[in-house]
XYZ file of C-alpha atoms in Angstrom:
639
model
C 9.968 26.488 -17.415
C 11.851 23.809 -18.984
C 13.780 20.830 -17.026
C 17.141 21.797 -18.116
C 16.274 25.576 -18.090
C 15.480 25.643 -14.586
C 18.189 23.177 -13.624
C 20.535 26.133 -14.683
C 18.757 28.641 -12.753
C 18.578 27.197 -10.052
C 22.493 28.288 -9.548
C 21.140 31.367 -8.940
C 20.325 31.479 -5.266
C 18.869 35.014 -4.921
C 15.013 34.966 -4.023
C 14.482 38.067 -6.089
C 15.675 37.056 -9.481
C 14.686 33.345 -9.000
C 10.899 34.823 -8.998
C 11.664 37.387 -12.028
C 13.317 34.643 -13.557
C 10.095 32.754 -13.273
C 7.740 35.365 -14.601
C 10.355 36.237 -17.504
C 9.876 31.976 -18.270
C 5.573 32.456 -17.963
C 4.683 35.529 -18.636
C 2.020 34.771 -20.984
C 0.652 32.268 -18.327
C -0.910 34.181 -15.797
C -2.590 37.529 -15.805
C -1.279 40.466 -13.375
C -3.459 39.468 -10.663
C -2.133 36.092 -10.626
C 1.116 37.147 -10.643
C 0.648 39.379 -7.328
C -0.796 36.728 -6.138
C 2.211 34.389 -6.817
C 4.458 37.358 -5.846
C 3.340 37.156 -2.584
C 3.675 34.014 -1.986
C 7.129 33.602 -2.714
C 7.843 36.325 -0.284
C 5.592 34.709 2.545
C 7.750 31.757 1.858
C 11.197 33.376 1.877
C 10.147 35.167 4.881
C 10.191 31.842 7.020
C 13.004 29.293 5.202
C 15.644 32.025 3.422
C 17.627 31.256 6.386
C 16.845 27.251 6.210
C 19.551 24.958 4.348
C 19.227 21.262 3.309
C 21.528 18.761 4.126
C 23.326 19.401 0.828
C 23.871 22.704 2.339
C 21.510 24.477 -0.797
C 18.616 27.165 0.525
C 15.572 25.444 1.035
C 13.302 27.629 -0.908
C 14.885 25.801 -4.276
C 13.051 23.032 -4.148
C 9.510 24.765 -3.739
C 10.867 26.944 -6.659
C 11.484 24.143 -8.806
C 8.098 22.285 -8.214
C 6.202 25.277 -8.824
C 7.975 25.784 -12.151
C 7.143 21.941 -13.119
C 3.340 22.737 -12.211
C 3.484 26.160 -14.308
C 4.932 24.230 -17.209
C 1.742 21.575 -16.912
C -0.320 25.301 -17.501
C -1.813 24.593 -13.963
C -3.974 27.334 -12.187
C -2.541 29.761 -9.862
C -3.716 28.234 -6.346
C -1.396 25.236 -7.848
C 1.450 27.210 -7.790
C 0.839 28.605 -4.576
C 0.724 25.196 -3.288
C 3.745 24.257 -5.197
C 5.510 26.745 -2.878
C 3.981 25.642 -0.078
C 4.202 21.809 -0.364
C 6.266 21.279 2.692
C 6.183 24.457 4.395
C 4.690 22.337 7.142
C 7.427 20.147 8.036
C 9.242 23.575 9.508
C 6.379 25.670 10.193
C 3.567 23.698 10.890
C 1.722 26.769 12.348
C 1.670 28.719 9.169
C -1.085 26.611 8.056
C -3.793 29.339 9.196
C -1.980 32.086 8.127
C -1.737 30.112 4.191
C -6.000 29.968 4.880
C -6.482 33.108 6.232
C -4.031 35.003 3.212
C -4.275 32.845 0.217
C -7.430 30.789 0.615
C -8.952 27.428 1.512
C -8.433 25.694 -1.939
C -4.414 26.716 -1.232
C -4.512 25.439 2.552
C -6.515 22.279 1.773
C -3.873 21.069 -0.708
C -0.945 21.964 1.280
C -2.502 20.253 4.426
C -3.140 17.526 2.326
C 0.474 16.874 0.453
C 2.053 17.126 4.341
C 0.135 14.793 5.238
C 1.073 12.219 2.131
C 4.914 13.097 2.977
C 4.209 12.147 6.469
C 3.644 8.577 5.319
C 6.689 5.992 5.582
C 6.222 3.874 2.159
C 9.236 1.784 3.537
C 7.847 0.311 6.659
C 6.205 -3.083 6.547
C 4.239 -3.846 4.027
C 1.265 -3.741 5.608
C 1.807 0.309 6.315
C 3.128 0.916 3.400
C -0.443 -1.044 1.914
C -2.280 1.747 4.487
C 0.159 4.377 2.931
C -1.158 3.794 -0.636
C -4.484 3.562 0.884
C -4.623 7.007 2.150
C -2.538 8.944 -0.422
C -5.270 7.080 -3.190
C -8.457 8.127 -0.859
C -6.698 11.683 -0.509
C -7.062 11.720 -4.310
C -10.586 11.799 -4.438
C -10.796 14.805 -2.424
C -8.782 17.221 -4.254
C -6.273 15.488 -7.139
C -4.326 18.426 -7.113
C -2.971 17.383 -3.562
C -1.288 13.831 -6.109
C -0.389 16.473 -8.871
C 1.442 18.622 -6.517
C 3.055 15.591 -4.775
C 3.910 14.048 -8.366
C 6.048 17.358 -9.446
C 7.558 17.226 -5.692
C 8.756 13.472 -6.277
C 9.262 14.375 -10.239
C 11.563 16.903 -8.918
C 13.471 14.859 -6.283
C 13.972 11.957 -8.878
C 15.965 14.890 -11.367
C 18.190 15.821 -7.961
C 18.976 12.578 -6.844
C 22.572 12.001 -7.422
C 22.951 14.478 -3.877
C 21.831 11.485 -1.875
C 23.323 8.275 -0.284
C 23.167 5.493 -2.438
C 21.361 3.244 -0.496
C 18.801 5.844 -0.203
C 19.076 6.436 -4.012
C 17.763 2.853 -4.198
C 15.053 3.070 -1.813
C 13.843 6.148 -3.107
C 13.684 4.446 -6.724
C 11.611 1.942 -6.118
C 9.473 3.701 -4.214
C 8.737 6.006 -7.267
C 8.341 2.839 -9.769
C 6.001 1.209 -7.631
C 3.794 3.718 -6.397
C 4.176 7.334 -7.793
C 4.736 6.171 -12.056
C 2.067 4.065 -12.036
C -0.011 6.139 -10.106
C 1.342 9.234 -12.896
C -0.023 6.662 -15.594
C -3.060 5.864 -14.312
C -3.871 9.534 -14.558
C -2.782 9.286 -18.056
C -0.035 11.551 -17.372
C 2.270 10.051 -19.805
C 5.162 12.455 -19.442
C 5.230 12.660 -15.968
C 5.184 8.895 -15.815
C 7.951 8.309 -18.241
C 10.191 11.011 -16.730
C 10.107 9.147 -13.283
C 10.191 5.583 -14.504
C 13.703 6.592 -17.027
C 15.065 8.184 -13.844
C 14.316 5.453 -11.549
C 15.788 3.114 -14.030
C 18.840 5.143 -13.792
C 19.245 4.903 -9.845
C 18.555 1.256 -9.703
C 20.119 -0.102 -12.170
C 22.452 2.001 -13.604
C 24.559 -0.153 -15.545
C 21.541 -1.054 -17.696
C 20.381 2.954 -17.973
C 23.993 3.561 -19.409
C 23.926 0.906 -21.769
C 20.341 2.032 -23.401
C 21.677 5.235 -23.473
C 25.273 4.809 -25.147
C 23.199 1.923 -28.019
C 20.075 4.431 -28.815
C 22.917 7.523 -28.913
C 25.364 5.329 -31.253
C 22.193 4.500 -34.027
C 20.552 7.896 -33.890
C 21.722 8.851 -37.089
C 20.570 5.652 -38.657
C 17.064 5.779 -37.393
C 16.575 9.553 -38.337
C 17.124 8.132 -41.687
C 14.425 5.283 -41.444
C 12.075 7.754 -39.874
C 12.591 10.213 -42.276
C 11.525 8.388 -45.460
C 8.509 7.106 -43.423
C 7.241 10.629 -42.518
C 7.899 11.621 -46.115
C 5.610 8.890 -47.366
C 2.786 9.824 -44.850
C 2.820 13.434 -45.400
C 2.874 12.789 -49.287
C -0.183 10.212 -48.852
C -2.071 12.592 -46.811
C -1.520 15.818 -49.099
C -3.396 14.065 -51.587
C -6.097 12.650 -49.097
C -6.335 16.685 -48.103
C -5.690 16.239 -44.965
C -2.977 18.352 -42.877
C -1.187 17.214 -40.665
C 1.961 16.968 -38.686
C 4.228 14.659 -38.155
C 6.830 14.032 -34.875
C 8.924 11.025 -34.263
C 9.180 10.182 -30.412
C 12.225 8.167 -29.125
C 10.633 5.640 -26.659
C 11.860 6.718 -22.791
C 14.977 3.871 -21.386
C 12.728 2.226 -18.813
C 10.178 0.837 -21.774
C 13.241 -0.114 -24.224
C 14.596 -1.904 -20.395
C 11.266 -3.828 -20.267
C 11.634 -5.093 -23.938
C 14.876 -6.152 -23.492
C 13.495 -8.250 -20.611
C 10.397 -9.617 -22.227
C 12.227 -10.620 -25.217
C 15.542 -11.275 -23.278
C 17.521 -9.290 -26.712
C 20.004 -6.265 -26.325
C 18.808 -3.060 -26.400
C 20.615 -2.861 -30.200
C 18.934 -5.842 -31.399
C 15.224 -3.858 -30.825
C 14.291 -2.195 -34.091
C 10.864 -0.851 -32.563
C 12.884 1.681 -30.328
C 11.082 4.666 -32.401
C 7.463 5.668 -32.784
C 5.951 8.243 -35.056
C 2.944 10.236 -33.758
C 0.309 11.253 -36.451
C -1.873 14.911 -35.306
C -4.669 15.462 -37.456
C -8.002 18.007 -37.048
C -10.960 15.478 -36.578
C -11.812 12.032 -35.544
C -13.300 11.316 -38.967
C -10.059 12.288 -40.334
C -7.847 9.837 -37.426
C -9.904 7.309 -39.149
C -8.807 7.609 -42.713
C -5.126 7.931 -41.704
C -5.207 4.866 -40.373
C -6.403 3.463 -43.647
C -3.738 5.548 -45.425
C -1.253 4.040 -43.230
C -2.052 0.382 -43.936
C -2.510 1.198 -47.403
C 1.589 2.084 -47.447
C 2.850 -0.583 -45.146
C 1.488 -4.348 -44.155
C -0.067 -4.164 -40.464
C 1.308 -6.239 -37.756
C -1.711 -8.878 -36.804
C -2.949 -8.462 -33.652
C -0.903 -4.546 -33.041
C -3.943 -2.118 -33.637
C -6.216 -0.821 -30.682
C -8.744 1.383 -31.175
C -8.680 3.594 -28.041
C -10.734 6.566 -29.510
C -14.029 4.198 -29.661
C -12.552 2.431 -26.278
C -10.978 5.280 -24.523
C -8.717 4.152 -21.206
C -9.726 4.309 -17.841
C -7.647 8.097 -17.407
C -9.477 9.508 -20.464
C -6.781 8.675 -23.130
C -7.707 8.131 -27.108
C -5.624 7.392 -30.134
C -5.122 5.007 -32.455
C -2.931 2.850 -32.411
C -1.155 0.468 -35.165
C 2.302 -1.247 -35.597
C 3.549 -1.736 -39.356
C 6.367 -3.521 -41.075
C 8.072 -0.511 -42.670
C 11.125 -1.709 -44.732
C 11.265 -5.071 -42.822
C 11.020 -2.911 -39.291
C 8.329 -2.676 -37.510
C 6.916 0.607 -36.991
C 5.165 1.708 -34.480
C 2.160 4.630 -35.450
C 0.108 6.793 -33.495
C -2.725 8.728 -34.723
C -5.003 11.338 -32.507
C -6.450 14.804 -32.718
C -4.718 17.973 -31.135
C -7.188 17.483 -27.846
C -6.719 13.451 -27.591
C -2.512 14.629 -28.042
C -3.223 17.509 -24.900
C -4.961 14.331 -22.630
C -2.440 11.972 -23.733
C 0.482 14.077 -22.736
C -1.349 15.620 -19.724
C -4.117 13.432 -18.541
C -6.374 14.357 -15.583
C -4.363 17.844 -16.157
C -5.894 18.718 -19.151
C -9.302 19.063 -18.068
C -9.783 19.403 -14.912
C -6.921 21.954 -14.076
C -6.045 23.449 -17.528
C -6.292 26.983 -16.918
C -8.105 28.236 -19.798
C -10.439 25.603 -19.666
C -9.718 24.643 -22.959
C -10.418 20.739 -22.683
C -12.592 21.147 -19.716
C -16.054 19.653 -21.766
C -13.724 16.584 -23.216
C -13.693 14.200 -20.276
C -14.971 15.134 -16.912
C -12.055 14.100 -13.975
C -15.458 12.885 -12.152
C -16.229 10.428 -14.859
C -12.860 8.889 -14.559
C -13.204 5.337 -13.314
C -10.388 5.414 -11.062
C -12.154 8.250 -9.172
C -15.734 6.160 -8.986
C -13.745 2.969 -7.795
C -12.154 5.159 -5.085
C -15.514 6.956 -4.004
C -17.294 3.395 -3.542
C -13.972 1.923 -1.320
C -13.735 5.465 0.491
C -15.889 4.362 3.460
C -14.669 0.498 3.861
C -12.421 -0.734 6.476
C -9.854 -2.611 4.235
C -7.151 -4.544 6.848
C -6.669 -7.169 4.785
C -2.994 -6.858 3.331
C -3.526 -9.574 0.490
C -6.754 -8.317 -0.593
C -5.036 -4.167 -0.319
C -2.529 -5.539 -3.053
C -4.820 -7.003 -5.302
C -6.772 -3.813 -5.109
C -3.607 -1.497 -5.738
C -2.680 -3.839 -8.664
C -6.442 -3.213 -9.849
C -6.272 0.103 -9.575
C -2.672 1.004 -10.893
C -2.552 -1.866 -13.250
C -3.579 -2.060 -17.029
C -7.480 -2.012 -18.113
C -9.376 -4.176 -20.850
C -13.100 -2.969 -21.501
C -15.380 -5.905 -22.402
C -19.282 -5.864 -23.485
C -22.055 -6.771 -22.060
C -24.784 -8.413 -24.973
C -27.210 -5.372 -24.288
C -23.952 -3.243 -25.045
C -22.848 -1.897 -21.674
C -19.029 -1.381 -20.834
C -17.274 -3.331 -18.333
C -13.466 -2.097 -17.341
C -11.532 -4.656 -15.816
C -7.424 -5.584 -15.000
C -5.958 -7.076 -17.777
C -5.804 -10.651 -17.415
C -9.486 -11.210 -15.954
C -11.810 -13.969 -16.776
C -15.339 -14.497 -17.623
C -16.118 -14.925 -13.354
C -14.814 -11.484 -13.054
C -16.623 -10.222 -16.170
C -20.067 -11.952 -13.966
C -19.293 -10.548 -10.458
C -18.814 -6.949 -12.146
C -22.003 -7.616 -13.092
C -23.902 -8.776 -9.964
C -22.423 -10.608 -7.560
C -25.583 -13.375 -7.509
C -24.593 -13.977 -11.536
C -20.937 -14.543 -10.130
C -22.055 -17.271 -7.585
C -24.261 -19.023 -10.031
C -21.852 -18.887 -13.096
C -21.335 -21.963 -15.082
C -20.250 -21.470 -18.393
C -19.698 -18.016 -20.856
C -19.290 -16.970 -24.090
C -17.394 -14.735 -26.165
C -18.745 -13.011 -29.155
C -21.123 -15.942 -29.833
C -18.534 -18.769 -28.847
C -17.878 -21.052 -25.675
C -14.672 -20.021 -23.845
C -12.701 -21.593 -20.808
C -14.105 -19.792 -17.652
C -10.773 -19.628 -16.551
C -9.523 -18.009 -20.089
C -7.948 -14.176 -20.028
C -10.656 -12.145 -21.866
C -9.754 -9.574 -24.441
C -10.416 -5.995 -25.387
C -13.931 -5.311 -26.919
C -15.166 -9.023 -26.556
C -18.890 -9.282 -26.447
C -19.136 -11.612 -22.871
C -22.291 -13.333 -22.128
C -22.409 -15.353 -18.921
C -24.313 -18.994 -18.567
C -25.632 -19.486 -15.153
C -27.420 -22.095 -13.388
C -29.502 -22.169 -10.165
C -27.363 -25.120 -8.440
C -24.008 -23.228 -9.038
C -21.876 -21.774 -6.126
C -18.201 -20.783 -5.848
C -15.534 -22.990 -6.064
C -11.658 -22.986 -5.095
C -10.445 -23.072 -8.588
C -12.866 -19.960 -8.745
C -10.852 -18.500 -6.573
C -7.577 -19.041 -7.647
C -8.396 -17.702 -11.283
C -10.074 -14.358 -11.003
C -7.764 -11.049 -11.038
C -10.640 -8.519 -9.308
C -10.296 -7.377 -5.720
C -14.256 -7.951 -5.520
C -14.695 -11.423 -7.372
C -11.832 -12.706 -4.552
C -13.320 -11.139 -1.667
C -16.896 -12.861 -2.187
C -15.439 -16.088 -3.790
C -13.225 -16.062 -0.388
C -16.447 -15.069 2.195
C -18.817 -17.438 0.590
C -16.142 -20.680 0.611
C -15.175 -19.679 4.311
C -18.684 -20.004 5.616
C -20.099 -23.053 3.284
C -17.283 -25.010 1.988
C -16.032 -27.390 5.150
C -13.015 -28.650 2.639
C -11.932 -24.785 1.867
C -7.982 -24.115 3.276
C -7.825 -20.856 4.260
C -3.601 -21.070 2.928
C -3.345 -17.170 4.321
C -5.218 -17.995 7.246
C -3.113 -21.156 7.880
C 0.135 -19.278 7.714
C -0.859 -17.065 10.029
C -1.943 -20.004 12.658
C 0.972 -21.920 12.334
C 3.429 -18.473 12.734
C 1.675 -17.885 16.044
C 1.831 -21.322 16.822
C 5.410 -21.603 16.170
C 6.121 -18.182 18.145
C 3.340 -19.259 21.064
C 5.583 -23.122 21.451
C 8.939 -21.107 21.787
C 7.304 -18.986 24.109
C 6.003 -22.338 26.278
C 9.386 -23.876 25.697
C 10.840 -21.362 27.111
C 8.476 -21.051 30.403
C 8.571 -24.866 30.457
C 12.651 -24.807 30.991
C 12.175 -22.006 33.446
C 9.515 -23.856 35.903
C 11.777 -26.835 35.183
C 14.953 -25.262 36.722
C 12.885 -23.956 39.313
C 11.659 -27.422 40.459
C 14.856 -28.332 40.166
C 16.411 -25.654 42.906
C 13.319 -26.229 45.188
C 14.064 -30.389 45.454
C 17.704 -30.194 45.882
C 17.029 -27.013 48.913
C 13.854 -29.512 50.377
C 14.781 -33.158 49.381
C 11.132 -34.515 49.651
C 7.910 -32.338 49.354
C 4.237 -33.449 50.118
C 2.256 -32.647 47.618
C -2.109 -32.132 48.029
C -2.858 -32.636 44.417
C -4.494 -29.335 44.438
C -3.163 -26.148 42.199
C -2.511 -22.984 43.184
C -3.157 -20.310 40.833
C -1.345 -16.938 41.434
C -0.141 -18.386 45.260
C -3.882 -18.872 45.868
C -6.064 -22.344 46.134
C -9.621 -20.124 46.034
C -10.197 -20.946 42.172
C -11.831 -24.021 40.178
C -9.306 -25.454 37.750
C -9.847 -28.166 35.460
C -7.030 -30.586 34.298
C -6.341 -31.027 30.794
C -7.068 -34.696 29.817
C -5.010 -34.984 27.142
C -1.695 -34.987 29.389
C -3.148 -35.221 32.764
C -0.283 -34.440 34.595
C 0.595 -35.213 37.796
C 1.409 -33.708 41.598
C 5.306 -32.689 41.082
C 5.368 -32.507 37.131
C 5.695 -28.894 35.660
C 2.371 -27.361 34.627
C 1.142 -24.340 32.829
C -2.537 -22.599 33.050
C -4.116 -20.804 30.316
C -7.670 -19.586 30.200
C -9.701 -21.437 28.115
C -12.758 -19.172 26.216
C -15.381 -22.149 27.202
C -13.802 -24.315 29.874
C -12.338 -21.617 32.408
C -9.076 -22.255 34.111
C -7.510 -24.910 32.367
C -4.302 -26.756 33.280
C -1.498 -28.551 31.772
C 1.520 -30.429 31.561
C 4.294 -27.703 30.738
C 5.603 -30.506 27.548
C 2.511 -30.816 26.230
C 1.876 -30.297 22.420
C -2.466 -29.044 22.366
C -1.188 -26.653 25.119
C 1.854 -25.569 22.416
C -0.751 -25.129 19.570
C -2.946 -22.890 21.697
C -3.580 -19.405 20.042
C -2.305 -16.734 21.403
C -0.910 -18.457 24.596
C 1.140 -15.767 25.728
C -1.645 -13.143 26.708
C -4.124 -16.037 28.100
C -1.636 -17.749 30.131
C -2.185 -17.762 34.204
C 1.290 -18.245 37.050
C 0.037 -22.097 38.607
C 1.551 -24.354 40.638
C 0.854 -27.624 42.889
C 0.734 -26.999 46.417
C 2.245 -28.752 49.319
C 1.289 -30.259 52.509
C 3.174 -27.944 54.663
C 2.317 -29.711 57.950
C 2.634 -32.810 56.976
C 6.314 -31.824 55.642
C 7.234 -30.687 58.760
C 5.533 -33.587 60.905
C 8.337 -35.499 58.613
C 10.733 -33.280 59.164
C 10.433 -33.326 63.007
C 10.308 -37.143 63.385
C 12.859 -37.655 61.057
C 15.293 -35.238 63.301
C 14.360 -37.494 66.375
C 15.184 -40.623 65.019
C 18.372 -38.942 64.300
C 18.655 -37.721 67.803
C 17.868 -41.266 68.977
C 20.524 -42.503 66.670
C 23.191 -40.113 67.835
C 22.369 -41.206 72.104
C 22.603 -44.483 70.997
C 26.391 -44.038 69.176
C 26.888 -42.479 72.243
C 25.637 -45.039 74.472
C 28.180 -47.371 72.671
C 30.785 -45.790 72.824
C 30.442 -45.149 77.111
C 30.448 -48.565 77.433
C 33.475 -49.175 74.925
C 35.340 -46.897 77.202
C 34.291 -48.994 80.348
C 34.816 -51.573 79.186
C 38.246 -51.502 78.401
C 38.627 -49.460 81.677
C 37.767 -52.674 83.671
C 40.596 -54.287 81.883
């Protein structure tokens, strides 16, 4: 069912003609068996939520209508459907999983437990949990993708019914989708999905850009129909006469990548001519081949704008040619593919794993996929390391270059890696030992960006080992991680900078903490002298109210009977003590948890041996004023 078709339907709120309406839409889709089976899962739905609303007071069961009907249009299987229903039945009946098992199947169940389980993660949080987050919904992936295919059309969906929500939220919810879910769409080679939710979240985020993009390519429509026109006329002409049929369809490129040229090349969306591609279908590859000589025969190629991605498919299975020409002083771009290469392009992982007829099934096996292998190897390791997480995300999301090794083998790496990742792909003992490479027969930088379909070959030497600069070049998750481990435990000069951070944040929080403690014991000591004016003090420490414990004074303050301390336990040195003001104590790791209640104690005996002689001289001192003053009195009695 279209977009815009259902969009309209959806005004109709009745359960019974939303599902006829459905079945009227895909009727050639599924046979009568699947459609019982579809039938009856709409009503096990509207059995538990027709009485549900959403908070813009709609019936629930819309939304699980409307992502089924973006699945059906993809020409997924039935159990897909089913589990487009069923998405987030959980969230209000999380007991109905069984019952979903029990009447529908496992495959249905497994998927449904498996998108709840993706909603239930917070992508918002910090970004260490949202790193987890994209850690499990990836690793879910390789269990069953249609758990990501059913949670794309659920997001796809909530992008096209946005304008219902706060606009904070709006925001959020955007970027959320451009960072995780469209890339993750792409990567899948799910083209339409991905350019669909990047023009949307373009939309929410920054609108005022979406509406300008929208009112320029509206305004010279006319104008480029013209352009495009004469082009497709000469291509069609060129290839009647080669004998080759074909057809011909012009494709407007989506807002979000005209938004992205306008920032690259910081121009107006009107000043960008190459805001229209045409897309060339033909019958064979042999026949992909010769268009693309036909095509340079009729206009001069841009240098450096074809890619050959039939030879070097992408990562998610995608082929085509591609080629950019200067078409009447414009450059055009031109893509050329067969019918099956169009089906991948347009549907990616899709296509042949889930296409229901099976169709493109033999083309590219989802298992060959490299995003699935990388995910297989990583399913098992503990990854806690937020810096390394994003380099891996950005590896695995990001865009691919495929280099050769001499003896001919493919190598897929991020684009913008360098010969020492090209080496640790290899084998992680040529990485450490690298000291030179080349690239199809000549000497290149180590540090230098390799390029699509260079032939590498790495120069090692037996003295080599990793180096900072090493370190601060590569792109790969993998070439970091051992650079990183192999510097940490030989290099004495190597500066953890992450590592650092992190010391001198707890060190900061753990001298605030002290600083704080400090002032406390200090206004303590302060109460106790002005209630006792003079204390005698043993020079021994209490720790806890308790003398039955070996302590050891800290020699870098040594502080002294009377001054505040502080006690911490030290992982070699046991009970340690010292002065509350003193700076190694502030820099201690951690100081909070290992900190111990000490204090000096007192002499209590003596203090009140003190205390009592110092209250009879007083007594003495008092007779005595007394003493004087009797004999004052008689004295000036007698006169």
């Amino acid at each position: 069912m279209k977009a815009e078709t259902f969009e309209t339907n959806t005004r109709e709120k009745n359960p019974q003609t939303l599902i006829d309406t459905f079945f009227r839409t895909f009727h050639d889709e599924y046979s009568q068996q699947d459609e019982a089976r579809i039938r009856d899962a709409w009503d096990f739905l509207i059995s538990r939520t027709k009485d549900l609303k959403r908070k813009t007071g709609l019936p629930y069961y819309l939304h699980p209508m409307r992502v089924a009907c973006i699945l059906a249009q993809s020409h997924f299987d039935t159990d897909c459907v089913i589990a487009g229903f069923f998405h987030n039945i959980l969230e209000v009946e999380p007991e109905s999983l069984e019952q979903i098992r029990a009447q529908f199947g496992e495959s249905v169940a497994n998927v449904c437990d498996g998108t709840a389980k993706i909603t239930a993660l917070k992508f918002n949080t910090t970004s260490l949990q949202q790193s987890d987050a994209i850690r499990k919904m990836l690793f879910a992936l390789v269990d069953d993708i249609r758990v990501i295919l059913v949670k794309l059309a659920d997001r796809l969906d909530s992008m096209r019914n946005l304008k219902t929500v706060a606009h904070e939220a709006q925001k959020a919810i955007a970027h959320e989708v451009i960072e995780i879910w469209a890339p993750l769409a792409g990567r899948l080679g799910m083209k339409d999905v991905k350019n669909e939710l990047e023009d949307l979240s373009l939309k929410y985020s920054n609108p005022e850009a979406f509406q300008q993009i929208k009112s320029i390519v509206a305004q010279t429509k006319a104008k480029r129909k013209e352009y495009l026109d004469k082009a497709v006329h000469k291509i069609y002409s060129a290839s009647e006469k080669a004998g080759i049929t074909v057809s011909i369809s012009s494709r407007a490129k989506h807002f979000y990548s005209i938004y992205q040229k306008m920032r690259k090349r910081n121009k107006e969306a009107g000043d960008l001519y190459d805001l229209l591609a045409l897309r060339i279908i033909c019958s064979t590859v042999n026949e992909c081949y010769t268009l693309i000589g036909i095509v340079h025969g009729l206009w001069k190629p841009l240098d450096g704008r074809f890619k050959d991605y039939i030879a070097m498919p992408k990562a998610n299975g995608y082929q085509s040619l591609h080629t950019t020409v200067l078409c009447e002083g414009k450059p055009l771009e031109i893509q050329i593919r067969t019918q099956e290469m169009h089906d991948v392009a347009e549907h990616g992982v899709a296509s042949h794993w889930l296409y229901k007829k099976g169709t493109n099934r033999d083309m590219v096996r989802a298992e060959d996929l490299s995003i699935i292998n990388q995910l297989r190897e990583l399913r098992d390791k503990h990854l806690d390391d937020e810096a390394f997480f994003t380099e891996l995300k950005n590896e695995l999301l990001g865009d691919r270059i495929y280099v050769f090794t001499p003896r001919g083998d493919v190598k897929e790496l991020p684009a913008g890696s360098c010969a020492i990742d090209f080496a640790y792909a290899i084998h992680s003992a040529i990485g450490e030992k690298i000291v030179g490479a080349k690239a199809d027969g000549k000497i290149i930088p180590l540090t230098a960006p390799l390029h699509n379909t260079q032939i590498v070959e790495i120069l090692t030497n037996p003295q080599a080992h990793p180096t900072q600069n090493q370190l601060k070049a590569v792109k790969t998750g993998k070439a970091h991680q051992k650079i990183h481990s192999w510097l940490a435990e030989n290099d004495p000069t190597f500066i953890d900078k992450d590592a650092l951070a992190k010391r001198e944040a707890e060190i900061a929080a753990n001298t605030q903490h002290s600083k704080e403690v400090a002032a406390q014991r200090a206004l303590q000591g302060r109460t106790r002298k002005s209630r006792a004016p003079s204390l005698s003090y043993t020079g021994k420490i209490l720790v806890e109210g308790s003398s039955n414990f070996v302590v050891n004074i800290a020699q870098c303050c040594k502080p002294q009977p009377g001054t505040p301390i502080m006690g911490y336990i030290s992982h070699k040195r046991g009970l340690m003590v010292h002065s509350a003001d003193c700076l190694t104590y502030l820099r201690i790791p951690n100081i909070e948890s290992r900190s111990v209640n000490v204090s000096w104690a007192t002499d209590q005996k003596s203090v009140t041996a003190k205390a009592e002689k110092e209250m009879a001289a007083s007594r003495m001192q008092k007779e005595k004023a007394k003493e004087k003053s009797a004999e004052k009195n008689r004295y000036r009695t007698q006169r």
